[in-house]
């Protein structure tokens, strides 16, 4: 039974089991599923940011040979559940953002559909819109950012500016959260501090940009809707889509075998899936396929909302924090309110007797934002960790020593003990491996061959979430293999592989005796691949099912033996559960051109037991690479005159390529208190991006002496 067990189970770097089918092109993504008589959908999109469609002429489109259906708000079927405005496609003449679906053509070929969509003539009655998140558009700020606008603007001024005819600010700073002092108290505490940092940091819209676009294939047969979908969770997708059509969840079958990345943008149902299902209902028995184009994805599949973060730190002369205040404005959309909560990490990162954080969505006429890798923590840790670097400089304290000095004994927000907090070990191990001791104490100290160089550090954190609503089934086959069934998702992270390892260890068999069945809503219920809780939550169900299987069938099961079990409820409400890490970056900046290169990057993480070091490292360095993009490249540029993101393709929206990544590595701690197996593992899909951009910005400051507080860092900003 245990042949090869040690080579295949938890902790071993098993290669991706689906690597070969992916490389050979036989792994089937949603759009590639063979379906009978496919028809192709191409959408018509609004070209105004706000208003109504007053006339829509589909005559020329309908007349085209090969066109099957043309849908607009005038003839589209009514949706039943109307809670989610983002999904109410073609339900009225209203336009809430530029790029919104206002029609669709279904045709025998993709080319005909696209051509016909271009023949639809639309007349609008536009109404005034506000798509400008940068308050500077109306003459005030960005605070501390734009050259010539050094004035620090008060909170009241920002609110006044954002209120009124331009939009509104709705406070969601969750009153009742413990240990939040009042605005007057925190302001007094900062005024009384021996030293302070008071700065504003901004992050732009950033896009998830998975390689596989958002894709749906919809087929109706006898009242049952089948969806081949690119989604991070078949059951959550099913629960989101079914009520729109007045269906019970089990009347929607969702199949998602492979997903070419999601980074959060495939957690929620998006409008293209609704449109495909709606159109397919007009053509019973035929499959309707839609894949968004790259350009369409910039308005229809979500993005990380831009932030303006006002960070105030009060401290003693040695850098010991006395007060932490973080007030964040986050862009949201009028169509559907969404908030990441970029103030969240400031609540629990560092010890300080006084603390206040707020997060306010600024509701604009823009596309709907959504989850993106490490929501809240990713953007929020940019502001906080650059502010900590500024405090270190003001106090002339080493940035690592500053963090050691402000390490809390208990969770500063809740007062709970930490279940695991190894931030300082991560910083210390990273400092050794990165040769931090060679770092010059002062910035702008090292110029070689026309390049300034410097080192920076930042902390990383992400919560340890766990979702109990997961069930797995195990079926023993005559050939001696175990089929393990759970509706988990494979979004490119290696989940099939690590779940195989978890099952093999739990069943006491080699990995080649396990066959995973995932990505289908007809399988036992599973939560999404999101929040870094996928592997651990699914794995707990698999471990429970293996235990049930052993209990019911003993060590020598008969072919056909089966068992199913739900993951046990975990009650760990009495401890603070967050993972931590440390990001180190070395950059060089060209003294003539301002060109910035990341010469070296090291991440050190504490995430409990690592199930597969190969796929884990891939997640860490993938997150860090995405952090390089955040630091240096990614910059959605809104043209507020038209409410459009102007750089909506890969020519102008840059993400890092191999040429941008020089020397990057990630390592992790062994945690003595982590129990063996799945319970000792924590999520690691998101923490790799957290703090990465701050480490790079801090390294750029150390190299050049120029403090950049607005992402991305561009050559012009480093030349002052
Ligand atoms: Mo993650 S943003 O929860 O996919």
PDB file of N, CA, C and O in Angstrom, residues 38 87 159 165-166 197 222 246 261 271 280 375 384 387 442 496 540 544-545 563 569 587 631 641 681 691 695 705 717:
ATOM      1  N   UNK A  38     -22.127  24.680 -32.906  1.00  0.00           N
ATOM      2  CA  UNK A  38     -21.900  25.927 -32.169  1.00  0.00           C
ATOM      3  C   UNK A  38     -22.325  27.167 -32.961  1.00  0.00           C
ATOM      4  O   UNK A  38     -22.167  27.211 -34.181  1.00  0.00           O
ATOM      5  N   UNK A  87     -25.138  42.240 -13.677  1.00  0.00           N
ATOM      6  CA  UNK A  87     -25.574  41.093 -14.471  1.00  0.00           C
ATOM      7  C   UNK A  87     -26.889  41.324 -15.202  1.00  0.00           C
ATOM      8  O   UNK A  87     -27.350  40.459 -15.939  1.00  0.00           O
ATOM      9  N   UNK A 159     -13.755  65.066   0.602  1.00  0.00           N
ATOM     10  CA  UNK A 159     -15.152  64.644   0.624  1.00  0.00           C
ATOM     11  C   UNK A 159     -16.035  65.655  -0.092  1.00  0.00           C
ATOM     12  O   UNK A 159     -16.921  65.295  -0.861  1.00  0.00           O
ATOM     13  N   UNK A 165     -22.312  67.142  -7.314  1.00  0.00           N
ATOM     14  CA  UNK A 165     -22.755  66.673  -8.626  1.00  0.00           C
ATOM     15  C   UNK A 165     -21.808  65.661  -9.232  1.00  0.00           C
ATOM     16  O   UNK A 165     -22.134  64.984 -10.185  1.00  0.00           O
ATOM     17  N   UNK A 166     -20.598  65.544  -8.695  1.00  0.00           N
ATOM     18  CA  UNK A 166     -19.609  64.661  -9.306  1.00  0.00           C
ATOM     19  C   UNK A 166     -19.679  63.228  -8.813  1.00  0.00           C
ATOM     20  O   UNK A 166     -18.965  62.370  -9.280  1.00  0.00           O
ATOM     21  N   UNK A 197       5.028  60.832   9.949  1.00  0.00           N
ATOM     22  CA  UNK A 197       4.962  60.763   8.491  1.00  0.00           C
ATOM     23  C   UNK A 197       3.519  61.053   8.130  1.00  0.00           C
ATOM     24  O   UNK A 197       2.607  60.480   8.730  1.00  0.00           O
ATOM     25  N   UNK A 222     -34.084  21.025 -22.687  1.00  0.00           N
ATOM     26  CA  UNK A 222     -35.187  20.616 -21.803  1.00  0.00           C
ATOM     27  C   UNK A 222     -35.121  21.324 -20.451  1.00  0.00           C
ATOM     28  O   UNK A 222     -35.228  20.686 -19.401  1.00  0.00           O
ATOM     29  N   UNK A 246     -34.404  32.221 -13.137  1.00  0.00           N
ATOM     30  CA  UNK A 246     -35.463  31.572 -12.385  1.00  0.00           C
ATOM     31  C   UNK A 246     -35.245  30.076 -12.230  1.00  0.00           C
ATOM     32  O   UNK A 246     -36.207  29.318 -12.065  1.00  0.00           O
ATOM     33  N   UNK A 261      -5.926  31.094 -15.934  1.00  0.00           N
ATOM     34  CA  UNK A 261      -5.708  32.219 -15.022  1.00  0.00           C
ATOM     35  C   UNK A 261      -6.994  32.967 -14.742  1.00  0.00           C
ATOM     36  O   UNK A 261      -7.903  33.034 -15.567  1.00  0.00           O
ATOM     37  N   UNK A 271     -20.940  39.580 -16.981  1.00  0.00           N
ATOM     38  CA  UNK A 271     -22.095  39.788 -17.865  1.00  0.00           C
ATOM     39  C   UNK A 271     -22.053  38.918 -19.115  1.00  0.00           C
ATOM     40  O   UNK A 271     -23.098  38.554 -19.654  1.00  0.00           O
ATOM     41  N   UNK A 280     -28.518  31.731 -25.880  1.00  0.00           N
ATOM     42  CA  UNK A 280     -28.673  30.300 -26.153  1.00  0.00           C
ATOM     43  C   UNK A 280     -30.110  29.848 -25.931  1.00  0.00           C
ATOM     44  O   UNK A 280     -30.573  28.898 -26.557  1.00  0.00           O
ATOM     45  N   UNK A 375      -6.768  41.069  -2.612  1.00  0.00           N
ATOM     46  CA  UNK A 375      -7.569  42.292  -2.498  1.00  0.00           C
ATOM     47  C   UNK A 375      -7.379  42.963  -1.139  1.00  0.00           C
ATOM     48  O   UNK A 375      -7.282  42.298  -0.122  1.00  0.00           O
ATOM     49  N   UNK A 384       1.204  51.657   3.265  1.00  0.00           N
ATOM     50  CA  UNK A 384       1.712  51.468   4.623  1.00  0.00           C
ATOM     51  C   UNK A 384       3.213  51.170   4.631  1.00  0.00           C
ATOM     52  O   UNK A 384       3.968  51.714   5.440  1.00  0.00           O
ATOM     53  N   UNK A 387       5.264  54.147   3.702  1.00  0.00           N
ATOM     54  CA  UNK A 387       5.243  55.074   4.845  1.00  0.00           C
ATOM     55  C   UNK A 387       6.205  54.597   5.938  1.00  0.00           C
ATOM     56  O   UNK A 387       6.911  55.411   6.556  1.00  0.00           O
ATOM     57  N   UNK A 442      22.759  55.418   3.996  1.00  0.00           N
ATOM     58  CA  UNK A 442      22.098  56.585   3.402  1.00  0.00           C
ATOM     59  C   UNK A 442      21.681  56.282   1.968  1.00  0.00           C
ATOM     60  O   UNK A 442      22.309  55.475   1.286  1.00  0.00           O
ATOM     61  N   UNK A 496      -4.823  20.347  -9.292  1.00  0.00           N
ATOM     62  CA  UNK A 496      -4.969  18.899  -9.534  1.00  0.00           C
ATOM     63  C   UNK A 496      -3.808  18.130  -8.905  1.00  0.00           C
ATOM     64  O   UNK A 496      -3.991  17.085  -8.311  1.00  0.00           O
ATOM     65  N   UNK A 540      -8.994  19.683   3.080  1.00  0.00           N
ATOM     66  CA  UNK A 540      -9.595  19.216   4.334  1.00  0.00           C
ATOM     67  C   UNK A 540     -10.763  18.274   4.038  1.00  0.00           C
ATOM     68  O   UNK A 540     -10.973  17.282   4.751  1.00  0.00           O
ATOM     69  N   UNK A 544     -10.958  14.319   5.006  1.00  0.00           N
ATOM     70  CA  UNK A 544     -12.115  13.786   5.743  1.00  0.00           C
ATOM     71  C   UNK A 544     -12.733  12.610   4.992  1.00  0.00           C
ATOM     72  O   UNK A 544     -13.126  11.601   5.604  1.00  0.00           O
ATOM     73  N   UNK A 545     -12.807  12.720   3.658  1.00  0.00           N
ATOM     74  CA  UNK A 545     -13.383  11.632   2.864  1.00  0.00           C
ATOM     75  C   UNK A 545     -12.500  10.390   2.939  1.00  0.00           C
ATOM     76  O   UNK A 545     -13.005   9.258   3.010  1.00  0.00           O
ATOM     77  N   UNK A 563     -17.013   6.417  -0.436  1.00  0.00           N
ATOM     78  CA  UNK A 563     -17.293   7.194   0.774  1.00  0.00           C
ATOM     79  C   UNK A 563     -17.330   8.666   0.393  1.00  0.00           C
ATOM     80  O   UNK A 563     -16.724   9.082  -0.599  1.00  0.00           O
ATOM     81  N   UNK A 569     -15.851  21.394  10.557  1.00  0.00           N
ATOM     82  CA  UNK A 569     -15.872  22.805  10.953  1.00  0.00           C
ATOM     83  C   UNK A 569     -14.629  23.078  11.790  1.00  0.00           C
ATOM     84  O   UNK A 569     -14.297  22.283  12.668  1.00  0.00           O
ATOM     85  N   UNK A 587      17.353  47.419  -6.867  1.00  0.00           N
ATOM     86  CA  UNK A 587      17.078  48.007  -8.181  1.00  0.00           C
ATOM     87  C   UNK A 587      18.274  48.839  -8.626  1.00  0.00           C
ATOM     88  O   UNK A 587      19.118  49.232  -7.815  1.00  0.00           O
ATOM     89  N   UNK A 631       4.631  47.638  -9.661  1.00  0.00           N
ATOM     90  CA  UNK A 631       5.598  48.681  -9.325  1.00  0.00           C
ATOM     91  C   UNK A 631       5.992  49.506 -10.546  1.00  0.00           C
ATOM     92  O   UNK A 631       6.112  50.732 -10.455  1.00  0.00           O
ATOM     93  N   UNK A 641     -12.957  62.265 -19.903  1.00  0.00           N
ATOM     94  CA  UNK A 641     -13.889  62.916 -20.840  1.00  0.00           C
ATOM     95  C   UNK A 641     -14.840  61.892 -21.434  1.00  0.00           C
ATOM     96  O   UNK A 641     -15.991  62.187 -21.730  1.00  0.00           O
ATOM     97  N   UNK A 681      -1.217  23.425   6.630  1.00  0.00           N
ATOM     98  CA  UNK A 681      -0.956  24.253   5.452  1.00  0.00           C
ATOM     99  C   UNK A 681      -1.824  25.503   5.497  1.00  0.00           C
ATOM    100  O   UNK A 681      -2.927  25.478   6.022  1.00  0.00           O
ATOM    101  N   UNK A 691       3.299  43.622  -0.795  1.00  0.00           N
ATOM    102  CA  UNK A 691       4.556  44.252  -0.385  1.00  0.00           C
ATOM    103  C   UNK A 691       5.604  44.329  -1.481  1.00  0.00           C
ATOM    104  O   UNK A 691       6.608  45.030  -1.328  1.00  0.00           O
ATOM    105  N   UNK A 695       8.497  47.214  -1.764  1.00  0.00           N
ATOM    106  CA  UNK A 695       9.931  46.903  -1.667  1.00  0.00           C
ATOM    107  C   UNK A 695      10.691  47.539  -2.829  1.00  0.00           C
ATOM    108  O   UNK A 695      11.794  48.074  -2.648  1.00  0.00           O
ATOM    109  N   UNK A 705      17.370  58.468  -3.842  1.00  0.00           N
ATOM    110  CA  UNK A 705      16.955  59.539  -2.941  1.00  0.00           C
ATOM    111  C   UNK A 705      15.635  60.170  -3.342  1.00  0.00           C
ATOM    112  O   UNK A 705      15.189  61.129  -2.699  1.00  0.00           O
ATOM    113  N   UNK A 717       9.519  60.031 -13.066  1.00  0.00           N
ATOM    114  CA  UNK A 717       9.378  60.311 -11.639  1.00  0.00           C
ATOM    115  C   UNK A 717      10.696  60.156 -10.904  1.00  0.00           C
ATOM    116  O   UNK A 717      10.865  60.696  -9.812  1.00  0.00           O
TER     117      UNK A 717
END
